[in-house]
Tab-separated table of C-alpha atoms and ligand atoms in Angstrom:
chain	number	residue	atom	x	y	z
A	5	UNK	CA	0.000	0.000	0.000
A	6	UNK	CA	1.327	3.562	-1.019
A	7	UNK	CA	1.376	6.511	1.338
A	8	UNK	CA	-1.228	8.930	0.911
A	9	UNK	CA	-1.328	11.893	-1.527
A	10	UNK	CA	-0.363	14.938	1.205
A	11	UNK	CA	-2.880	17.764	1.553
A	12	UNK	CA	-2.101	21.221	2.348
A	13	UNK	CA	-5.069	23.153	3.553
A	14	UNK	CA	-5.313	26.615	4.252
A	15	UNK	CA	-8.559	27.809	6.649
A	16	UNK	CA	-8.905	31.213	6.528
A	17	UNK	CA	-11.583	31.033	9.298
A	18	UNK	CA	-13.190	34.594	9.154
A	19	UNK	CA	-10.921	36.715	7.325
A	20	UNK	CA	-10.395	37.611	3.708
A	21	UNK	CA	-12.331	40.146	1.522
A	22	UNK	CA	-12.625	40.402	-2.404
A	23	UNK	CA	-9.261	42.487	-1.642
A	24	UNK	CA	-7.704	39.237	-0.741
A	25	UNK	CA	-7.848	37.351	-4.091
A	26	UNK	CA	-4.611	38.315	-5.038
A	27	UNK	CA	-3.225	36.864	-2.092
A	28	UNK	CA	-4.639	33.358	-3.156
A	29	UNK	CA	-4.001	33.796	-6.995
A	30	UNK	CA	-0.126	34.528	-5.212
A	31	UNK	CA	-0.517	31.069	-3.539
A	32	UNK	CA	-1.544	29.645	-6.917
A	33	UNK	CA	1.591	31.012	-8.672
A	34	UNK	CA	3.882	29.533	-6.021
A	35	UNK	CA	2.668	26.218	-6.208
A	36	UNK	CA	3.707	24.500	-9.081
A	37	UNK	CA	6.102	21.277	-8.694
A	38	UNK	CA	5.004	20.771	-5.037
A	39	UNK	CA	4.341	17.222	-3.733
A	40	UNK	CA	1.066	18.039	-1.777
A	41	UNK	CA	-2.939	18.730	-3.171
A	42	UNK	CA	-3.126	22.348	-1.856
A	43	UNK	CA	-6.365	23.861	-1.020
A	44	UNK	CA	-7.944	26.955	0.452
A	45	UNK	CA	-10.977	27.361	2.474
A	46	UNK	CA	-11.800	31.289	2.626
A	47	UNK	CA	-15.346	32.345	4.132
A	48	UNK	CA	-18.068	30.936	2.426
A	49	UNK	CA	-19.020	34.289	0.513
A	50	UNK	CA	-15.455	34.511	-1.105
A	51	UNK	CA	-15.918	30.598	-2.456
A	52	UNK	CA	-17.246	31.758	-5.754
A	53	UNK	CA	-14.738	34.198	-6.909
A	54	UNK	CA	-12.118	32.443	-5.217
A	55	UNK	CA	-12.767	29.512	-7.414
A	56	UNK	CA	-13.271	31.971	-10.227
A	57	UNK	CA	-9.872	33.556	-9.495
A	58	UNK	CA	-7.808	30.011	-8.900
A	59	UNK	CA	-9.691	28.167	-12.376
A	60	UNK	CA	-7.153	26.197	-14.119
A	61	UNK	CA	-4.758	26.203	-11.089
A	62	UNK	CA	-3.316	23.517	-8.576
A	63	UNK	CA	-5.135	24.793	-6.180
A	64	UNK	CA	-8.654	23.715	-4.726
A	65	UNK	CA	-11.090	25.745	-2.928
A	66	UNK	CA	-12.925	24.169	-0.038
A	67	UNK	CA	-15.490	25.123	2.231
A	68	UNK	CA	-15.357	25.453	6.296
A	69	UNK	CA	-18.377	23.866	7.288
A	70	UNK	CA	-22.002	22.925	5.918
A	71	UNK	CA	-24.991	22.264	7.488
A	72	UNK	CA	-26.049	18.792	7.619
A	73	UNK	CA	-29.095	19.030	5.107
A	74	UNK	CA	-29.398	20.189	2.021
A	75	UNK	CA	-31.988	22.907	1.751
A	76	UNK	CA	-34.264	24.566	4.305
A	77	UNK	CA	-35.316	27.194	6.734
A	78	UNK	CA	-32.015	26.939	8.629
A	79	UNK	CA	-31.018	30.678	8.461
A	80	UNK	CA	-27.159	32.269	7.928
A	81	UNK	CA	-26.431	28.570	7.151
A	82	UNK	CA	-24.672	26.772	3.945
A	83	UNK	CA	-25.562	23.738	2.529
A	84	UNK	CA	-22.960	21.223	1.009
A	85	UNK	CA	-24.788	21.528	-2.128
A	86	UNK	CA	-24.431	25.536	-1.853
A	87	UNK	CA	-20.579	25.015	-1.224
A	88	UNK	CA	-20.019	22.857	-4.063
A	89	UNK	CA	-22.318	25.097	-6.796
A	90	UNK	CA	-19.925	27.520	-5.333
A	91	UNK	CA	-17.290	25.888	-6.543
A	92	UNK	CA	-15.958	24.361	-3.864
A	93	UNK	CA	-14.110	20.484	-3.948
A	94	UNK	CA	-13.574	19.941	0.012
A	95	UNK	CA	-15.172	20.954	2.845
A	96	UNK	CA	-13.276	21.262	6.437
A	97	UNK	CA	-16.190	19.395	9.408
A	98	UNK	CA	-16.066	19.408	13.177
A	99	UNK	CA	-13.780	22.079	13.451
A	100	UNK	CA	-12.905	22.823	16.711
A	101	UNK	CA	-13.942	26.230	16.902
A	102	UNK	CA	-17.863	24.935	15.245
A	103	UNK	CA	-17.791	22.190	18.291
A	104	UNK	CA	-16.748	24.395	20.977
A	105	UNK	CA	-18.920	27.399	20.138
A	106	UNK	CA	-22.183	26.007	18.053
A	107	UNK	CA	-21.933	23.118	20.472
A	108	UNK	CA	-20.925	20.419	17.225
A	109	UNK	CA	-21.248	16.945	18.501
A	110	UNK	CA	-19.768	13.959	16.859
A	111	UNK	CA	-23.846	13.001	15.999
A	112	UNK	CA	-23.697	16.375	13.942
A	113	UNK	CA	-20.347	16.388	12.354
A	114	UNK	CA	-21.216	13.017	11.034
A	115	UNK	CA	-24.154	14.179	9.651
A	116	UNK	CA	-22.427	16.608	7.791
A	117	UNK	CA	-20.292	14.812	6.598
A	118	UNK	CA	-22.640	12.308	4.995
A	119	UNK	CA	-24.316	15.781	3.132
A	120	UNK	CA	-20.942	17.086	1.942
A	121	UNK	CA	-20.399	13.255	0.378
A	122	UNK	CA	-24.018	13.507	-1.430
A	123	UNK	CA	-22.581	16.580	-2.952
A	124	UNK	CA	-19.031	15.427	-4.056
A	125	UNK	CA	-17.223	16.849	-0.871
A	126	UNK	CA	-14.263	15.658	-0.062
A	127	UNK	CA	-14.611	16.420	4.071
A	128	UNK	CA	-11.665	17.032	6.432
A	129	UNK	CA	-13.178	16.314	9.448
A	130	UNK	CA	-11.358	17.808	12.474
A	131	UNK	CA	-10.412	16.204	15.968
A	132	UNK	CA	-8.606	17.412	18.867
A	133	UNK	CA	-8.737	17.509	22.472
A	134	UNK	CA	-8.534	20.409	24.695
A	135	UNK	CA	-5.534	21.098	27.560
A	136	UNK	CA	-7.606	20.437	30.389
A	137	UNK	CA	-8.712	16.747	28.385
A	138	UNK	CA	-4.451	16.313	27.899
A	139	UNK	CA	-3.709	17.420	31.346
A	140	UNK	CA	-5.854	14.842	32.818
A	141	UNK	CA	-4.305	12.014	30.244
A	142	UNK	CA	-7.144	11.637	28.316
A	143	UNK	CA	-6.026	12.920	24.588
A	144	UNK	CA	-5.828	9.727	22.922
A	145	UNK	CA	-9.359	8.512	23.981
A	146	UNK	CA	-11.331	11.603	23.636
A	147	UNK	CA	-9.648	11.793	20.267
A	148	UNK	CA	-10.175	8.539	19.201
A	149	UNK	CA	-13.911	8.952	20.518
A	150	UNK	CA	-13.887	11.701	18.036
A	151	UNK	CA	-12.949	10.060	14.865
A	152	UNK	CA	-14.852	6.833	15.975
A	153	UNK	CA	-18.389	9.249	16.473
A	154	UNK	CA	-17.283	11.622	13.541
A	155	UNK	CA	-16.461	9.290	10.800
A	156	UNK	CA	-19.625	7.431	9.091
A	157	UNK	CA	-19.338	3.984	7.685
A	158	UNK	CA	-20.014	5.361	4.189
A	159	UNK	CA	-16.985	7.220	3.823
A	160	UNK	CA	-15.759	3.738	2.479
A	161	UNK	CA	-14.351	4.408	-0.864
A	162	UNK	CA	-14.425	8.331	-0.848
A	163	UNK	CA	-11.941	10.991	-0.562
A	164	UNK	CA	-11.227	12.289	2.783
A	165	UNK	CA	-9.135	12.894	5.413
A	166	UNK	CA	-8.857	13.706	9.163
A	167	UNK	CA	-6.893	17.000	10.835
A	168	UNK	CA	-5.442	16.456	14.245
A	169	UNK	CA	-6.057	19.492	15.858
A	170	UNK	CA	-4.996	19.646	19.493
A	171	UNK	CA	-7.303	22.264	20.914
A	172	UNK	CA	-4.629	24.220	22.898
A	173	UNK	CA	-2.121	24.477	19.784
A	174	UNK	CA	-4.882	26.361	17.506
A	175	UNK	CA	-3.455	30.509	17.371
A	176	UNK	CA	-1.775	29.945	20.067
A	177	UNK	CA	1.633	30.126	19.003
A	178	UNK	CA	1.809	26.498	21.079
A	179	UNK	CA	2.582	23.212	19.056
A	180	UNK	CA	2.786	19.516	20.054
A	181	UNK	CA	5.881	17.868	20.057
A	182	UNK	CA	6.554	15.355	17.210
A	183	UNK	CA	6.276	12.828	19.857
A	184	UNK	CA	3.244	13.587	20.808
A	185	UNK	CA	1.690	14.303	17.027
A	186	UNK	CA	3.093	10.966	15.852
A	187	UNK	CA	1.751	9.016	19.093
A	188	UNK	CA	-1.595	10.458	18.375
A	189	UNK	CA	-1.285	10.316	14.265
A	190	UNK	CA	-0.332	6.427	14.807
A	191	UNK	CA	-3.416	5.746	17.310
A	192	UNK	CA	-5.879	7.858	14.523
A	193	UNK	CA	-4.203	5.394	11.832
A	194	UNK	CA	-4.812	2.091	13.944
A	195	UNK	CA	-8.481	3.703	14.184
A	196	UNK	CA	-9.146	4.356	11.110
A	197	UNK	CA	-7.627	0.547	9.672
A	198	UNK	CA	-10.091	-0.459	11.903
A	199	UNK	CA	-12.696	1.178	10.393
A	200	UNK	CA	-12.356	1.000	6.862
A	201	UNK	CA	-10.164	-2.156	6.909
A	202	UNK	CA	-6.358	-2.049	4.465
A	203	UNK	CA	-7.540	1.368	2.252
A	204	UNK	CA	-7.071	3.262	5.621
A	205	UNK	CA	-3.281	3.332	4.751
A	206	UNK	CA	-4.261	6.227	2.241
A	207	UNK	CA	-6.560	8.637	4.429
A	208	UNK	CA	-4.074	11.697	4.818
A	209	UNK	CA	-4.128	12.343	8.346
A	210	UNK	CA	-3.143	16.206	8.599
A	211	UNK	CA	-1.883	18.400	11.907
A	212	UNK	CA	-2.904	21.573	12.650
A	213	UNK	CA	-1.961	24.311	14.794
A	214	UNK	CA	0.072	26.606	14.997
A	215	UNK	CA	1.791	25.253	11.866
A	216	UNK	CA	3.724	28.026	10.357
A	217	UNK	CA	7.016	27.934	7.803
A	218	UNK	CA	9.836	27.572	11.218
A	219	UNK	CA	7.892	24.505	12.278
A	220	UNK	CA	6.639	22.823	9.220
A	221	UNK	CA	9.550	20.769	8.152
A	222	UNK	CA	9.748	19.088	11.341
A	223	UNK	CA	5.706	18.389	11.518
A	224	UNK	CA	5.517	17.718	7.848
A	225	UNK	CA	8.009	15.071	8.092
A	226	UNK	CA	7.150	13.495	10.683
A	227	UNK	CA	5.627	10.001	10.897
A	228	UNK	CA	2.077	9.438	10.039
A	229	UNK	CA	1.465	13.478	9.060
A	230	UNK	CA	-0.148	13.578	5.516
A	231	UNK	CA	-0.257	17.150	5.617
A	232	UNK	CA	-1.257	20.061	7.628
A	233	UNK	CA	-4.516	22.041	8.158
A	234	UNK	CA	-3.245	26.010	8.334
A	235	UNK	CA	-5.361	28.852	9.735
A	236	UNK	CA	-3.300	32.347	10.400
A	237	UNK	CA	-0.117	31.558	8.228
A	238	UNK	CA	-2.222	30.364	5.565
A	239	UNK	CA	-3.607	34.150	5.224
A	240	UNK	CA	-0.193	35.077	4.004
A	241	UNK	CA	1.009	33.662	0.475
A	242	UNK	CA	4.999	33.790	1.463
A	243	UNK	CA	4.038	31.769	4.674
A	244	UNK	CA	1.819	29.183	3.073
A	245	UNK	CA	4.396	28.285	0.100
A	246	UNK	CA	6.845	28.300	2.819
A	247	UNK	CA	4.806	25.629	4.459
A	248	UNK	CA	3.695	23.858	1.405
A	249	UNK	CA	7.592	23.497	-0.080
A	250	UNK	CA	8.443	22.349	3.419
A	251	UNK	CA	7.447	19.618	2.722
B	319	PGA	P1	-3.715	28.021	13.309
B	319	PGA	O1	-5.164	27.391	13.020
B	319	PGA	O2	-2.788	27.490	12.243
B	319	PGA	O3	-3.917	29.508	13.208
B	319	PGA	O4	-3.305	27.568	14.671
B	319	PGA	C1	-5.304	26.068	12.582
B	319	PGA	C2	-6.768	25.714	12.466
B	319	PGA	O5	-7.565	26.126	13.319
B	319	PGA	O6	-7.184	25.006	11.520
Protein backbone atom coordinates (compact mmCIF):
# COMPACT_ATOMS: atom_id res chain seq x y z
CA UNK A 1 0.00 0.00 0.00
CA UNK A 2 1.33 3.56 -1.02
CA UNK A 3 1.38 6.51 1.34
CA UNK A 4 -1.23 8.93 0.91
CA UNK A 5 -1.33 11.89 -1.53
CA UNK A 6 -0.36 14.94 1.21
CA UNK A 7 -2.88 17.76 1.55
CA UNK A 8 -2.10 21.22 2.35
CA UNK A 9 -5.07 23.15 3.55
CA UNK A 10 -5.31 26.62 4.25
CA UNK A 11 -8.56 27.81 6.65
CA UNK A 12 -8.90 31.21 6.53
CA UNK A 13 -11.58 31.03 9.30
CA UNK A 14 -13.19 34.59 9.15
CA UNK A 15 -10.92 36.71 7.32
CA UNK A 16 -10.40 37.61 3.71
CA UNK A 17 -12.33 40.15 1.52
CA UNK A 18 -12.63 40.40 -2.40
CA UNK A 19 -9.26 42.49 -1.64
CA UNK A 20 -7.70 39.24 -0.74
CA UNK A 21 -7.85 37.35 -4.09
CA UNK A 22 -4.61 38.31 -5.04
CA UNK A 23 -3.22 36.86 -2.09
CA UNK A 24 -4.64 33.36 -3.16
CA UNK A 25 -4.00 33.80 -7.00
CA UNK A 26 -0.13 34.53 -5.21
CA UNK A 27 -0.52 31.07 -3.54
CA UNK A 28 -1.54 29.65 -6.92
CA UNK A 29 1.59 31.01 -8.67
CA UNK A 30 3.88 29.53 -6.02
CA UNK A 31 2.67 26.22 -6.21
CA UNK A 32 3.71 24.50 -9.08
CA UNK A 33 6.10 21.28 -8.69
CA UNK A 34 5.00 20.77 -5.04
CA UNK A 35 4.34 17.22 -3.73
CA UNK A 36 1.07 18.04 -1.78
CA UNK A 37 -2.94 18.73 -3.17
CA UNK A 38 -3.13 22.35 -1.86
CA UNK A 39 -6.37 23.86 -1.02
CA UNK A 40 -7.94 26.95 0.45
CA UNK A 41 -10.98 27.36 2.47
CA UNK A 42 -11.80 31.29 2.63
CA UNK A 43 -15.35 32.35 4.13
CA UNK A 44 -18.07 30.94 2.43
CA UNK A 45 -19.02 34.29 0.51
CA UNK A 46 -15.45 34.51 -1.11
CA UNK A 47 -15.92 30.60 -2.46
CA UNK A 48 -17.25 31.76 -5.75
CA UNK A 49 -14.74 34.20 -6.91
CA UNK A 50 -12.12 32.44 -5.22
CA UNK A 51 -12.77 29.51 -7.41
CA UNK A 52 -13.27 31.97 -10.23
CA UNK A 53 -9.87 33.56 -9.49
CA UNK A 54 -7.81 30.01 -8.90
CA UNK A 55 -9.69 28.17 -12.38
CA UNK A 56 -7.15 26.20 -14.12
CA UNK A 57 -4.76 26.20 -11.09
CA UNK A 58 -3.32 23.52 -8.58
CA UNK A 59 -5.13 24.79 -6.18
CA UNK A 60 -8.65 23.71 -4.73
CA UNK A 61 -11.09 25.74 -2.93
CA UNK A 62 -12.92 24.17 -0.04
CA UNK A 63 -15.49 25.12 2.23
CA UNK A 64 -15.36 25.45 6.30
CA UNK A 65 -18.38 23.87 7.29
CA UNK A 66 -22.00 22.93 5.92
CA UNK A 67 -24.99 22.26 7.49
CA UNK A 68 -26.05 18.79 7.62
CA UNK A 69 -29.10 19.03 5.11
CA UNK A 70 -29.40 20.19 2.02
CA UNK A 71 -31.99 22.91 1.75
CA UNK A 72 -34.26 24.57 4.30
CA UNK A 73 -35.32 27.19 6.73
CA UNK A 74 -32.01 26.94 8.63
CA UNK A 75 -31.02 30.68 8.46
CA UNK A 76 -27.16 32.27 7.93
CA UNK A 77 -26.43 28.57 7.15
CA UNK A 78 -24.67 26.77 3.95
CA UNK A 79 -25.56 23.74 2.53
CA UNK A 80 -22.96 21.22 1.01
CA UNK A 81 -24.79 21.53 -2.13
CA UNK A 82 -24.43 25.54 -1.85
CA UNK A 83 -20.58 25.02 -1.22
CA UNK A 84 -20.02 22.86 -4.06
CA UNK A 85 -22.32 25.10 -6.80
CA UNK A 86 -19.92 27.52 -5.33
CA UNK A 87 -17.29 25.89 -6.54
CA UNK A 88 -15.96 24.36 -3.86
CA UNK A 89 -14.11 20.48 -3.95
CA UNK A 90 -13.57 19.94 0.01
CA UNK A 91 -15.17 20.95 2.84
CA UNK A 92 -13.28 21.26 6.44
CA UNK A 93 -16.19 19.40 9.41
CA UNK A 94 -16.07 19.41 13.18
CA UNK A 95 -13.78 22.08 13.45
CA UNK A 96 -12.90 22.82 16.71
CA UNK A 97 -13.94 26.23 16.90
CA UNK A 98 -17.86 24.93 15.25
CA UNK A 99 -17.79 22.19 18.29
CA UNK A 100 -16.75 24.39 20.98
CA UNK A 101 -18.92 27.40 20.14
CA UNK A 102 -22.18 26.01 18.05
CA UNK A 103 -21.93 23.12 20.47
CA UNK A 104 -20.93 20.42 17.23
CA UNK A 105 -21.25 16.94 18.50
CA UNK A 106 -19.77 13.96 16.86
CA UNK A 107 -23.85 13.00 16.00
CA UNK A 108 -23.70 16.38 13.94
CA UNK A 109 -20.35 16.39 12.35
CA UNK A 110 -21.22 13.02 11.03
CA UNK A 111 -24.15 14.18 9.65
CA UNK A 112 -22.43 16.61 7.79
CA UNK A 113 -20.29 14.81 6.60
CA UNK A 114 -22.64 12.31 5.00
CA UNK A 115 -24.32 15.78 3.13
CA UNK A 116 -20.94 17.09 1.94
CA UNK A 117 -20.40 13.25 0.38
CA UNK A 118 -24.02 13.51 -1.43
CA UNK A 119 -22.58 16.58 -2.95
CA UNK A 120 -19.03 15.43 -4.06
CA UNK A 121 -17.22 16.85 -0.87
CA UNK A 122 -14.26 15.66 -0.06
CA UNK A 123 -14.61 16.42 4.07
CA UNK A 124 -11.66 17.03 6.43
CA UNK A 125 -13.18 16.31 9.45
CA UNK A 126 -11.36 17.81 12.47
CA UNK A 127 -10.41 16.20 15.97
CA UNK A 128 -8.61 17.41 18.87
CA UNK A 129 -8.74 17.51 22.47
CA UNK A 130 -8.53 20.41 24.70
CA UNK A 131 -5.53 21.10 27.56
CA UNK A 132 -7.61 20.44 30.39
CA UNK A 133 -8.71 16.75 28.39
CA UNK A 134 -4.45 16.31 27.90
CA UNK A 135 -3.71 17.42 31.35
CA UNK A 136 -5.85 14.84 32.82
CA UNK A 137 -4.31 12.01 30.24
CA UNK A 138 -7.14 11.64 28.32
CA UNK A 139 -6.03 12.92 24.59
CA UNK A 140 -5.83 9.73 22.92
CA UNK A 141 -9.36 8.51 23.98
CA UNK A 142 -11.33 11.60 23.64
CA UNK A 143 -9.65 11.79 20.27
CA UNK A 144 -10.18 8.54 19.20
CA UNK A 145 -13.91 8.95 20.52
CA UNK A 146 -13.89 11.70 18.04
CA UNK A 147 -12.95 10.06 14.87
CA UNK A 148 -14.85 6.83 15.98
CA UNK A 149 -18.39 9.25 16.47
CA UNK A 150 -17.28 11.62 13.54
CA UNK A 151 -16.46 9.29 10.80
CA UNK A 152 -19.63 7.43 9.09
CA UNK A 153 -19.34 3.98 7.69
CA UNK A 154 -20.01 5.36 4.19
CA UNK A 155 -16.99 7.22 3.82
CA UNK A 156 -15.76 3.74 2.48
CA UNK A 157 -14.35 4.41 -0.86
CA UNK A 158 -14.43 8.33 -0.85
CA UNK A 159 -11.94 10.99 -0.56
CA UNK A 160 -11.23 12.29 2.78
CA UNK A 161 -9.14 12.89 5.41
CA UNK A 162 -8.86 13.71 9.16
CA UNK A 163 -6.89 17.00 10.83
CA UNK A 164 -5.44 16.46 14.24
CA UNK A 165 -6.06 19.49 15.86
CA UNK A 166 -5.00 19.65 19.49
CA UNK A 167 -7.30 22.26 20.91
CA UNK A 168 -4.63 24.22 22.90
CA UNK A 169 -2.12 24.48 19.78
CA UNK A 170 -4.88 26.36 17.51
CA UNK A 171 -3.46 30.51 17.37
CA UNK A 172 -1.78 29.94 20.07
CA UNK A 173 1.63 30.13 19.00
CA UNK A 174 1.81 26.50 21.08
CA UNK A 175 2.58 23.21 19.06
CA UNK A 176 2.79 19.52 20.05
CA UNK A 177 5.88 17.87 20.06
CA UNK A 178 6.55 15.36 17.21
CA UNK A 179 6.28 12.83 19.86
CA UNK A 180 3.24 13.59 20.81
CA UNK A 181 1.69 14.30 17.03
CA UNK A 182 3.09 10.97 15.85
CA UNK A 183 1.75 9.02 19.09
CA UNK A 184 -1.59 10.46 18.37
CA UNK A 185 -1.29 10.32 14.27
CA UNK A 186 -0.33 6.43 14.81
CA UNK A 187 -3.42 5.75 17.31
CA UNK A 188 -5.88 7.86 14.52
CA UNK A 189 -4.20 5.39 11.83
CA UNK A 190 -4.81 2.09 13.94
CA UNK A 191 -8.48 3.70 14.18
CA UNK A 192 -9.15 4.36 11.11
CA UNK A 193 -7.63 0.55 9.67
CA UNK A 194 -10.09 -0.46 11.90
CA UNK A 195 -12.70 1.18 10.39
CA UNK A 196 -12.36 1.00 6.86
CA UNK A 197 -10.16 -2.16 6.91
CA UNK A 198 -6.36 -2.05 4.47
CA UNK A 199 -7.54 1.37 2.25
CA UNK A 200 -7.07 3.26 5.62
CA UNK A 201 -3.28 3.33 4.75
CA UNK A 202 -4.26 6.23 2.24
CA UNK A 203 -6.56 8.64 4.43
CA UNK A 204 -4.07 11.70 4.82
CA UNK A 205 -4.13 12.34 8.35
CA UNK A 206 -3.14 16.21 8.60
CA UNK A 207 -1.88 18.40 11.91
CA UNK A 208 -2.90 21.57 12.65
CA UNK A 209 -1.96 24.31 14.79
CA UNK A 210 0.07 26.61 15.00
CA UNK A 211 1.79 25.25 11.87
CA UNK A 212 3.72 28.03 10.36
CA UNK A 213 7.02 27.93 7.80
CA UNK A 214 9.84 27.57 11.22
CA UNK A 215 7.89 24.50 12.28
CA UNK A 216 6.64 22.82 9.22
CA UNK A 217 9.55 20.77 8.15
CA UNK A 218 9.75 19.09 11.34
CA UNK A 219 5.71 18.39 11.52
CA UNK A 220 5.52 17.72 7.85
CA UNK A 221 8.01 15.07 8.09
CA UNK A 222 7.15 13.50 10.68
CA UNK A 223 5.63 10.00 10.90
CA UNK A 224 2.08 9.44 10.04
CA UNK A 225 1.47 13.48 9.06
CA UNK A 226 -0.15 13.58 5.52
CA UNK A 227 -0.26 17.15 5.62
CA UNK A 228 -1.26 20.06 7.63
CA UNK A 229 -4.52 22.04 8.16
CA UNK A 230 -3.24 26.01 8.33
CA UNK A 231 -5.36 28.85 9.74
CA UNK A 232 -3.30 32.35 10.40
CA UNK A 233 -0.12 31.56 8.23
CA UNK A 234 -2.22 30.36 5.56
CA UNK A 235 -3.61 34.15 5.22
CA UNK A 236 -0.19 35.08 4.00
CA UNK A 237 1.01 33.66 0.48
CA UNK A 238 5.00 33.79 1.46
CA UNK A 239 4.04 31.77 4.67
CA UNK A 240 1.82 29.18 3.07
CA UNK A 241 4.40 28.28 0.10
CA UNK A 242 6.85 28.30 2.82
CA UNK A 243 4.81 25.63 4.46
CA UNK A 244 3.70 23.86 1.41
CA UNK A 245 7.59 23.50 -0.08
CA UNK A 246 8.44 22.35 3.42
CA UNK A 247 7.45 19.62 2.72
P1 LIG B 1 -3.71 28.02 13.31
O1 LIG B 1 -5.16 27.39 13.02
O2 LIG B 1 -2.79 27.49 12.24
O3 LIG B 1 -3.92 29.51 13.21
O4 LIG B 1 -3.31 27.57 14.67
C1 LIG B 1 -5.30 26.07 12.58
C2 LIG B 1 -6.77 25.71 12.47
O5 LIG B 1 -7.56 26.13 13.32
O6 LIG B 1 -7.18 25.01 11.52
Amino acid sequence: MTAPTPLIAGNWKMNGLASSLGEAQAIAAGVAGGKARVAICPPAVLLERMSRALAGTEVLVGGQDAHGEDAGAFTGDVSAEMLADAGARLVILGHSERREAYHETDALVGKKVLAALRWGLEPIVCVGETLAQRQAGEALPVVIGQVRGSLPPELAGHLFSVAYEPVWAIGTGLTATVADIEEMHSAIRATLTDMFGASAALIPILYGGSVKPANAREILHAAEVGGALVGGASLKAADFLAIIHAL
